CSV table of C-alpha atoms in Angstrom, one decimal:
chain,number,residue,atom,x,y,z
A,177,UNK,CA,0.0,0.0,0.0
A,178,UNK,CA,1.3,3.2,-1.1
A,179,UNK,CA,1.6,6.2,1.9
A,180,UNK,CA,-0.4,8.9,1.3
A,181,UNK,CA,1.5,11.3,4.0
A,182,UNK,CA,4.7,12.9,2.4
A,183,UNK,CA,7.8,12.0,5.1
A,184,UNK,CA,9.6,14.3,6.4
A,185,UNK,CA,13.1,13.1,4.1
A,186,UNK,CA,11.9,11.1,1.0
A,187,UNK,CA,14.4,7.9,1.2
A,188,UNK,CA,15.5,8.7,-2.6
A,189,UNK,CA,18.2,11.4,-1.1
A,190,UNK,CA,19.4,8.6,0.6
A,191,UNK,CA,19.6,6.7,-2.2
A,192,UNK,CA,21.4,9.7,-4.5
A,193,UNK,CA,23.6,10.4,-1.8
A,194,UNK,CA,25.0,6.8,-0.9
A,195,UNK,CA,25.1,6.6,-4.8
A,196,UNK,CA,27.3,9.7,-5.0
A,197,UNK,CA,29.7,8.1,-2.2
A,198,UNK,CA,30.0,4.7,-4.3
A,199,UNK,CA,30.5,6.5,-7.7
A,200,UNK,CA,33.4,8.8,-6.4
A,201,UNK,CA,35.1,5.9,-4.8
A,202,UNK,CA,34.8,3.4,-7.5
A,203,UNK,CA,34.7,5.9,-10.8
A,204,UNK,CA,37.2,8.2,-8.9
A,205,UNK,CA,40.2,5.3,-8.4
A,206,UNK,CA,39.9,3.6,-12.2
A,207,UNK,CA,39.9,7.1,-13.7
A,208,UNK,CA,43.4,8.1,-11.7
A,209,UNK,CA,44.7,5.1,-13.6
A,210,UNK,CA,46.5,7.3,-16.2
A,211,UNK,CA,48.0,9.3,-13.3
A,212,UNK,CA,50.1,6.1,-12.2
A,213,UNK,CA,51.6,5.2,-15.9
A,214,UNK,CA,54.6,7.3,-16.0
A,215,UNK,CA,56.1,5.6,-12.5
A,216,UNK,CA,55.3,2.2,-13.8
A,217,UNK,CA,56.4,2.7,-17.5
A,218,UNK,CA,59.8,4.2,-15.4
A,219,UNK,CA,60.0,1.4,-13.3
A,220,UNK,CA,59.3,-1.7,-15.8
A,221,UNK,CA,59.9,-0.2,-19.1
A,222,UNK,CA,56.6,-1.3,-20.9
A,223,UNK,CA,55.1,0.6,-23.6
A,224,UNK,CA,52.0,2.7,-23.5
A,225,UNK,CA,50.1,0.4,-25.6
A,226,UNK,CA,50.9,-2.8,-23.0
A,227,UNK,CA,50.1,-0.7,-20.1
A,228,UNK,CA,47.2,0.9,-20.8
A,229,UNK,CA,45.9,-2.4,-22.3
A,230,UNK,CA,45.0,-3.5,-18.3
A,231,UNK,CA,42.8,-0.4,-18.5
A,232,UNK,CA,41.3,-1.3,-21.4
A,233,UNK,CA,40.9,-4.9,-20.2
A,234,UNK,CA,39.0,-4.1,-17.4
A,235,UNK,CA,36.4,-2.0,-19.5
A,236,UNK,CA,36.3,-5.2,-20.8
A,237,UNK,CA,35.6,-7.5,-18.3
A,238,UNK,CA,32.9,-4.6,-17.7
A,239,UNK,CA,31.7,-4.5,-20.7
A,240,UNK,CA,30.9,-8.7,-20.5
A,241,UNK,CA,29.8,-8.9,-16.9
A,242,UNK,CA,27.5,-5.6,-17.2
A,243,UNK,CA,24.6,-7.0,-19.2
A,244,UNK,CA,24.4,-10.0,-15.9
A,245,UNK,CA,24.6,-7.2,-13.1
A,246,UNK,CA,22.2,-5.8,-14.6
A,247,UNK,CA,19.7,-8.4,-14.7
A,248,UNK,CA,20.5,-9.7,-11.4
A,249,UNK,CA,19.6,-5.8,-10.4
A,250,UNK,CA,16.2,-6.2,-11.9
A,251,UNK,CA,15.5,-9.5,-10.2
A,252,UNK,CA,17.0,-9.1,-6.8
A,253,UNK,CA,18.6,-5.5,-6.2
A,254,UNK,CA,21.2,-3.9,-5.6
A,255,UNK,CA,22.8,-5.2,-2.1
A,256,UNK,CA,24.7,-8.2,-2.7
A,257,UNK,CA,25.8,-6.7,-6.0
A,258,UNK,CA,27.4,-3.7,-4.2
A,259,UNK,CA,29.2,-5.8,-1.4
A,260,UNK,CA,30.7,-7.9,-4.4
A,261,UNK,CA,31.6,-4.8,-5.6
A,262,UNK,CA,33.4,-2.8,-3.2
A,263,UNK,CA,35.2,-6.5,-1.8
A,264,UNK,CA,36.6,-6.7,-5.4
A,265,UNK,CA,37.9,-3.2,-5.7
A,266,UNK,CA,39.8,-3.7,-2.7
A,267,UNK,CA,41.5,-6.7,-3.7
A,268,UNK,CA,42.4,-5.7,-6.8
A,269,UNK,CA,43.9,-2.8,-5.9
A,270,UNK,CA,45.7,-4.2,-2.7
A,271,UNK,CA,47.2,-6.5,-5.1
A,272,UNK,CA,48.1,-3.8,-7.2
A,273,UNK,CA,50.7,-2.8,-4.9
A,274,UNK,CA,52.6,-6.4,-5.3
A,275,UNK,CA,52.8,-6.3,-9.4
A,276,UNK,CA,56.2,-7.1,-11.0
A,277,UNK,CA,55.3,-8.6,-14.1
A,278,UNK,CA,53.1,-6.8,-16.6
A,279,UNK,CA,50.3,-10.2,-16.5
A,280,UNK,CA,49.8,-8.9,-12.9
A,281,UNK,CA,48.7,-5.4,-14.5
A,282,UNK,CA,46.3,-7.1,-16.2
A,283,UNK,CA,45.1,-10.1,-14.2
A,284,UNK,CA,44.9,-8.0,-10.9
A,285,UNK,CA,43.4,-4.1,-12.3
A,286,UNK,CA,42.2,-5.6,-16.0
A,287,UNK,CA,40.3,-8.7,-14.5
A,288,UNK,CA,39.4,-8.3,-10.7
A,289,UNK,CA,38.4,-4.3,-10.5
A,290,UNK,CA,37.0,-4.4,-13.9
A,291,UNK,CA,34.4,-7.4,-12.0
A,292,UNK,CA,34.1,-5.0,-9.3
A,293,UNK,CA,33.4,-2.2,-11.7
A,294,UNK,CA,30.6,-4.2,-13.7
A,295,UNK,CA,28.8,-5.1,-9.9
A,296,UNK,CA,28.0,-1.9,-9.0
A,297,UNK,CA,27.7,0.6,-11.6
A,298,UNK,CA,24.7,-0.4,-13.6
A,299,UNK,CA,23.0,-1.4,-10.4
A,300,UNK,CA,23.5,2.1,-8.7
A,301,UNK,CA,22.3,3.7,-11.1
A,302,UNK,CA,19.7,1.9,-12.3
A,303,UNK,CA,18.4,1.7,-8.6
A,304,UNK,CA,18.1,5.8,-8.8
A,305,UNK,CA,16.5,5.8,-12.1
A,306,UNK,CA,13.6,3.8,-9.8
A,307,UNK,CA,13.3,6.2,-7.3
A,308,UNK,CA,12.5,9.9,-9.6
A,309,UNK,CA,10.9,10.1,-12.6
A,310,UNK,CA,10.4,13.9,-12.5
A,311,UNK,CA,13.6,14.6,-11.1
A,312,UNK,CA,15.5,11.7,-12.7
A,313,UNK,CA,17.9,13.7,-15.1
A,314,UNK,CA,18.8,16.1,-12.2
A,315,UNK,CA,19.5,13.6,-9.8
A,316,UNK,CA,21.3,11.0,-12.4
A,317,UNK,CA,23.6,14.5,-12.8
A,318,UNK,CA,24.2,14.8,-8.9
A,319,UNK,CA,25.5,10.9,-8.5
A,320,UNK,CA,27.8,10.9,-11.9
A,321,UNK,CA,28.9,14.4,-10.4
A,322,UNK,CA,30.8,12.0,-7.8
A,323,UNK,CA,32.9,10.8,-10.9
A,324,UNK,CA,33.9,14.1,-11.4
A,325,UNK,CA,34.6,14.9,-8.0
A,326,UNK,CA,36.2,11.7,-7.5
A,327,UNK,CA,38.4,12.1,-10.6
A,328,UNK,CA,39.6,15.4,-8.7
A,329,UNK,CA,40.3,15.0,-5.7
A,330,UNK,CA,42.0,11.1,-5.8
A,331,UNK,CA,44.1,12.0,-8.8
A,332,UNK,CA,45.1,14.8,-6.8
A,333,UNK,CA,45.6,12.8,-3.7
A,334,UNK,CA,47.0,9.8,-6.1
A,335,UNK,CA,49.8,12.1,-7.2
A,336,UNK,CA,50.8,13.6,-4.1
A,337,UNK,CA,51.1,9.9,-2.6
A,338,UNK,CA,53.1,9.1,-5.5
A,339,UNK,CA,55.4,11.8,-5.2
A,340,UNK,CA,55.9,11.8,-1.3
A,341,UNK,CA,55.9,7.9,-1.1
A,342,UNK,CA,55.7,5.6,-3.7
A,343,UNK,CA,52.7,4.1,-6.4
A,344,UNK,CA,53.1,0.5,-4.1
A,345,UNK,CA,51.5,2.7,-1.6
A,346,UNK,CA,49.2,4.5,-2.9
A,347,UNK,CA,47.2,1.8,-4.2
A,348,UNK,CA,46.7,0.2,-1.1
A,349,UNK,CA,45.4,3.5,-0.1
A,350,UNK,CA,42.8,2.8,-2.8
A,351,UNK,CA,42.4,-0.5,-1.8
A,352,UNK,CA,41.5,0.5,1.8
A,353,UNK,CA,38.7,3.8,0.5
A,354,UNK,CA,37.1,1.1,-1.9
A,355,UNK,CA,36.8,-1.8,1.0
A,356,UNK,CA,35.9,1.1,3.9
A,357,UNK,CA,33.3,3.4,1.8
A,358,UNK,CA,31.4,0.9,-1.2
A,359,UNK,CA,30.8,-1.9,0.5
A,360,UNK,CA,29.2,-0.5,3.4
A,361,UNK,CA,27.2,1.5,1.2
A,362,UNK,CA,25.2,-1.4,0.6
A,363,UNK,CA,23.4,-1.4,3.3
A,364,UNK,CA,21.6,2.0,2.2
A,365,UNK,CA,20.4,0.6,-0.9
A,366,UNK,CA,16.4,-0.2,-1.9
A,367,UNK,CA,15.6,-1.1,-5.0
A,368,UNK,CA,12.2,0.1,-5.7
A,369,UNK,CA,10.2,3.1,-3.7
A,370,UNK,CA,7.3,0.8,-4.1
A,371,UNK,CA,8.4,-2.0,-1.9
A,372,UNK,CA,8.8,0.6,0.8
A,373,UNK,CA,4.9,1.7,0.3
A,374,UNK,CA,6.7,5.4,-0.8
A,375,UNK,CA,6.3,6.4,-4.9
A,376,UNK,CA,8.7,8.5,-6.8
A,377,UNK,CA,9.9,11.8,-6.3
A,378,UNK,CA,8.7,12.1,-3.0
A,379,UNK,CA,5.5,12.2,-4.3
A,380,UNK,CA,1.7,11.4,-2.7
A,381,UNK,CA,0.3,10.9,-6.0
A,382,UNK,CA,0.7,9.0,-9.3
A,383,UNK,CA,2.4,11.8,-11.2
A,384,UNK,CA,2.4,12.2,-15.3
A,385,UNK,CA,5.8,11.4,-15.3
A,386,UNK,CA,5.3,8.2,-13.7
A,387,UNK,CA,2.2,7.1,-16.1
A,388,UNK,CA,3.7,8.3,-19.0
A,389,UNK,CA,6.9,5.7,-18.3
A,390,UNK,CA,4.6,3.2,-17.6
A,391,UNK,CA,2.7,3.0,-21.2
A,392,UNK,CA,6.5,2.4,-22.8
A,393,UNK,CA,7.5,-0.5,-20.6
A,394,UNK,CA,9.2,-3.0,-22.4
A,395,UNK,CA,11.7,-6.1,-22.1
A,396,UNK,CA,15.1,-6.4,-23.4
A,397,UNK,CA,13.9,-8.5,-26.3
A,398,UNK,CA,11.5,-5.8,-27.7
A,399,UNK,CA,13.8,-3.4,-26.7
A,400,UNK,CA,16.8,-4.7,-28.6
A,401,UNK,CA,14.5,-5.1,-32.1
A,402,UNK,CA,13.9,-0.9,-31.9
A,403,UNK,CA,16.5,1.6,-34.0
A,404,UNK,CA,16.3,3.6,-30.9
A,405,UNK,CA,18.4,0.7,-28.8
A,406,UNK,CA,20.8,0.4,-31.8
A,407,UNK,CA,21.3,3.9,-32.3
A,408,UNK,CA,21.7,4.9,-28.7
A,409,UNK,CA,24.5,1.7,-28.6
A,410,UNK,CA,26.3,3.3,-31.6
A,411,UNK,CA,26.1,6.8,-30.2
A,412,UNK,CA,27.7,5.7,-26.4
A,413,UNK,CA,30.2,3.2,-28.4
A,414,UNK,CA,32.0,6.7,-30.3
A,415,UNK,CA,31.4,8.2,-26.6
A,416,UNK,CA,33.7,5.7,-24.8
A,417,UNK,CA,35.8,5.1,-27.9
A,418,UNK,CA,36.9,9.2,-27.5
A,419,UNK,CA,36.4,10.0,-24.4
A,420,UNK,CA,38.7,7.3,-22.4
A,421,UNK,CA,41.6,7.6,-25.3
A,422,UNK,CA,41.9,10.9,-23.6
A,423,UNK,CA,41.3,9.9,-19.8
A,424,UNK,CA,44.1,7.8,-20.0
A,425,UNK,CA,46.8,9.2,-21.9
A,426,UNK,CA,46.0,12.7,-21.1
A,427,UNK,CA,48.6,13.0,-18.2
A,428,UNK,CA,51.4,11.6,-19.4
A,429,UNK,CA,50.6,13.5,-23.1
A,430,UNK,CA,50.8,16.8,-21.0
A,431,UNK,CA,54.0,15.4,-19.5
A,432,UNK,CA,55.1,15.1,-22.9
A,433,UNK,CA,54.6,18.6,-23.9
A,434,UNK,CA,57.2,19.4,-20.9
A,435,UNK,CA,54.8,20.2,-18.0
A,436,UNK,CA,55.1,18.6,-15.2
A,437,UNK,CA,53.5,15.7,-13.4
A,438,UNK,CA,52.1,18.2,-10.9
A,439,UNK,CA,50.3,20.4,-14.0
A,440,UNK,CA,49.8,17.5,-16.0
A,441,UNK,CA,47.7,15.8,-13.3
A,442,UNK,CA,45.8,19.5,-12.5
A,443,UNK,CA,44.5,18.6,-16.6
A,444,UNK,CA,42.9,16.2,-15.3
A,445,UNK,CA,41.1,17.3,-12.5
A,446,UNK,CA,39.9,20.3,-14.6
A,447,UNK,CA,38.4,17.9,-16.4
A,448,UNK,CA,37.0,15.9,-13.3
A,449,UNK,CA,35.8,19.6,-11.3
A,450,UNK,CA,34.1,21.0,-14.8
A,451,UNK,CA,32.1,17.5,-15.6
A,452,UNK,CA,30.6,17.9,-12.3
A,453,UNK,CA,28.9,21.2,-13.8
A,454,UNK,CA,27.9,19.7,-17.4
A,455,UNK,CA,26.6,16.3,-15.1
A,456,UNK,CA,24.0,18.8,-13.0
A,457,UNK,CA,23.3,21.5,-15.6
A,458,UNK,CA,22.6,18.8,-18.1
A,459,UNK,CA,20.9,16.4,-15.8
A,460,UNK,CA,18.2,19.2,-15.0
A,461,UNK,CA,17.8,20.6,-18.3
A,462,UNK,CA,17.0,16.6,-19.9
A,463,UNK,CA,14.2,16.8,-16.9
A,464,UNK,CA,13.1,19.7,-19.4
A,465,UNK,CA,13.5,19.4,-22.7
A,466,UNK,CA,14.2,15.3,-22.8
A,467,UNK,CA,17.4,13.4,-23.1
A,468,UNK,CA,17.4,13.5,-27.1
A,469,UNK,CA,18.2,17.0,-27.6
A,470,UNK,CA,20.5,17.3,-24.3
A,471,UNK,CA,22.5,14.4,-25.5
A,472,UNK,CA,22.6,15.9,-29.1
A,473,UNK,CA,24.2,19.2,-27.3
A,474,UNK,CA,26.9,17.3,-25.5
A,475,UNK,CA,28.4,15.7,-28.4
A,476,UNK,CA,28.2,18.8,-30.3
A,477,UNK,CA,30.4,20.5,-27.5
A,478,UNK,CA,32.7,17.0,-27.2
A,479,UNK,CA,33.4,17.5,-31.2
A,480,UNK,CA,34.4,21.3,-30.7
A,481,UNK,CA,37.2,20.3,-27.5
A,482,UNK,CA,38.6,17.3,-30.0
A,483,UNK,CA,38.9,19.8,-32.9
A,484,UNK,CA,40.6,21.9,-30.3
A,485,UNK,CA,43.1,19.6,-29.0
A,486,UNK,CA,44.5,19.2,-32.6
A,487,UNK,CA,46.3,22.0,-32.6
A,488,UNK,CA,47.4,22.4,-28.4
A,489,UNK,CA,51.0,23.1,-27.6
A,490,UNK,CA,50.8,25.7,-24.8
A,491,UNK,CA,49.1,25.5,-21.2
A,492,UNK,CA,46.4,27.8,-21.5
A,493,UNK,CA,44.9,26.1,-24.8
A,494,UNK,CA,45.1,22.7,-22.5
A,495,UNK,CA,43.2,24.4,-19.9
A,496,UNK,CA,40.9,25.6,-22.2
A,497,UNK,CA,40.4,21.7,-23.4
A,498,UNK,CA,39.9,20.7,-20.7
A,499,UNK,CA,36.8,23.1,-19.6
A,500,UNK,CA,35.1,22.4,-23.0
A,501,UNK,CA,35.8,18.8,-22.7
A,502,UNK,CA,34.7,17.9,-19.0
A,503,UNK,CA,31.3,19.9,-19.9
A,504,UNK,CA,30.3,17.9,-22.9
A,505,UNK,CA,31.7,14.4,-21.3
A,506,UNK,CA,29.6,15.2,-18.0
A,507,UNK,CA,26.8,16.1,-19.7
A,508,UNK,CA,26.6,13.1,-22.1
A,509,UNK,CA,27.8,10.2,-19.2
A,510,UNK,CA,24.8,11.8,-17.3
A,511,UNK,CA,22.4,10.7,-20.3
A,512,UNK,CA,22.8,7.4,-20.5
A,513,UNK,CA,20.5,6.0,-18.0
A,514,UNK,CA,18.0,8.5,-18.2
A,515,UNK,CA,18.0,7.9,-22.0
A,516,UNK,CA,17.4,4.2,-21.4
A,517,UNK,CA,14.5,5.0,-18.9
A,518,UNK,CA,12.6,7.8,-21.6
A,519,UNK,CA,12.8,5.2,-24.2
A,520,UNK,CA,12.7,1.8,-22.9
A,521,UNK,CA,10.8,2.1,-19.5
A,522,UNK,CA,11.5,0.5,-16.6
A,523,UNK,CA,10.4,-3.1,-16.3
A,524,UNK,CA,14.0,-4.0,-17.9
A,525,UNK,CA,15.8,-0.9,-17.0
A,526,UNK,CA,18.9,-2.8,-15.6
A,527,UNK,CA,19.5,-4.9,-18.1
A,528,UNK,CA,18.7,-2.6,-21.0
A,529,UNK,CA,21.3,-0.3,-19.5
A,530,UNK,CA,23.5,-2.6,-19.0
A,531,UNK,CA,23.9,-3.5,-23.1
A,532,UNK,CA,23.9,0.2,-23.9
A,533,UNK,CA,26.4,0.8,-21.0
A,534,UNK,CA,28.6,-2.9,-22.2
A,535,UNK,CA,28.5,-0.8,-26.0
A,536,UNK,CA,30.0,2.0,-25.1
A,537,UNK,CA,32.3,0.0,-22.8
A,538,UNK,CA,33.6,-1.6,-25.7
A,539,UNK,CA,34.6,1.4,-27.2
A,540,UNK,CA,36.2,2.6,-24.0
A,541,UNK,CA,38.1,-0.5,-24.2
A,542,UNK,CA,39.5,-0.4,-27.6
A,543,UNK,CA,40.0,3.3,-27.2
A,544,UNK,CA,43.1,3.7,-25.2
A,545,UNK,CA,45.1,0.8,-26.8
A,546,UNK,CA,44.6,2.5,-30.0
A,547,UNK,CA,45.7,5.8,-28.7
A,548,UNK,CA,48.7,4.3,-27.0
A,549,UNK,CA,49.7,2.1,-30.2
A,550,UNK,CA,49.3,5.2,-32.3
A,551,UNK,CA,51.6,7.0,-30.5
A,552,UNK,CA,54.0,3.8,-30.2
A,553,UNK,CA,54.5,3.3,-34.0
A,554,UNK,CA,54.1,7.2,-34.6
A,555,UNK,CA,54.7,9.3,-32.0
């Protein structure tokens, strides 16, 4: 039976706030990983492409395990998922610490965090995407802004650990964040306002938002025979194709340019701080205008940094990159979900995701070996 009284804190900030906590831990750590590649290609001697392979093999293993999470998330929430999750970051990255040969890189960061990755992304978000219809770009904005915050302030704390100690110990300071902040976040989790007797929003009522959703319910197997599913997929595969070429190799090309490792890594908290604006101001304005045209807007604005990389060789014009490009990738990570939820509904909402999300994995995973072999062969 649904409540007819409004409580005094509607459980959904609850929800967006423990989600915020998970995403800046888990998002914040695996996109610091380019942050740690000059120390490791100085102490080993790999090459960029080997290195940032383990990244790219943990998108990955993400990519594959995303589509079960998020079935598992539709059938049984998001709980066990998110213990699993924050108990496999903190392996992986204690092991970290011990790597001497490069199968370690991979086995250890590629393998085990990119299983804790796929655990508890999809289901996090796909748990908020239950709780507000009305509200559900703004607050889809306000948990991915924890990527950006998290990107920050650990690849700001990553580098300072690195340069006053060593990289051994600064991922076991990862290892301890993920094992002491997302897996106790599980315990804050509900899947569905409903179960609780509470509907979304906050609200008393059925709203429009909520009946409209409701008339476009479908399952992944009607979903998946729509142009909309395929052309989403397409859209987020370019997305992570671009956009993690440059998280990764963005430091240590700034490095290249003769900046050092303490203005390289400010690039890429720029690029962390400003995505937490284009997460929120485009997360509010898709609760306006739809995800559609927002998403179309973000892209535009990613096309315009890449066209303005091209021709960088001086700080200011990577600063200015940097801004333009931590809008538009804010704004269109922010979509994705809420995209999935406009079109699709949310009877399959998880799993739906989680092949649009496993798409534009892909492309995140092929993304930075290409980058790094590029440079490799051409320089």
């Amino acid at each position: 039976m649904i409540k007819n009284n409004k409580p005094k804190l509607f459980y959904g900030y609850v929800i967006v706030s423990v989600a915020f906590v998970v995403m800046f831990v888990g998002l914040g750590t695996i996109n610091s990983f380019g942050v740690f590649l000059e120390p490791v290609l100085v102490e080993f001697g790999w090459t960029r492409a080997m290195t940032s392979g383990a990244f790219s093999l943990c998108f990955l293993i993400y990519a594959i395990m995303t589509i079960g999470a998020g079935r598992l998330n539709d059938r049984f929430g998001p709980r066990l998922l998110l213990i699993a999750g924050g108990l496999f970051f903190g392996l992986g990255y204690f092991l970290m610490s011990r790597i001497t040969f490069v199968w370690h890189l991979y086995a250890f960061f590629g393998v085990i965090i990119g299983a804790g990755f796929a655990a508890y992304f999809i289901p996090t978000l796909s748990t908020v995407a239950r709780w507000f219809v009305e509200r559900r770009g703004l607050m889809t904005g306000i948990v991915l802004s924890g990527i950006g915050s998290g990107t920050m302030v650990i690849s700001q704390l990553a580098g300072w650990l690195i340069t006053s100690y060593n990289w051994r110990i600064t991922f076991i300071v990862m290892g301890m964040m993920s094992l002491l902040l997302i897996t106790p976040a599980a315990y804050f989790l509900r899947r569905d306002p409903l179960v609780q007797g509470l509907l979304p929003d906050g609200g008393s009522e059925p709203e429009k938002g909520i009946l409209s959703v409701r008339k476009t319910e479908l399952s992944l197997q009607t979903a998946i025979r729509t142009k909309q599913l395929w052309m989403l997929g397409g859209a987020f595969f370019l997305f992570g194709f671009s956009v993690y070429a440059i998280l990764v190799h963005i430091v240590i090309h700034a490095t290249d340019m003769a900046l050092g490792i303490a203005t390289a890594v400010n690039i890429l908290s720029i690029i962390g701080g400003v995505s937490i604006v284009g997460r929120i101001v485009f997360g509010s304005a898709s609760d306006r205008i739809g995800s559609r045209p927002t998403l179309f807007v973000c892209f535009i604005i990613l096309s315009i940094a890449f066209f303005w990389l091209l021709p960088t060789k001086e700080l200011w014009m990577l600063y200015v990159f940097s801004v333009i490009f931590g809008l538009g990738y804010g704004g269109a990570f922010a979509m994705q979900s809420p995209s999935v939820a406009e079109f699709f509904g949310l009877r399959a909402h998880g799993v739906i995701f989680g092949v649009v999300d496993s798409v534009a994995t892909i492309g995140a995973t092929i993304g930075p070996v290409v980058l790094g072999y590029m440079f490799d062969k051409y320089g």
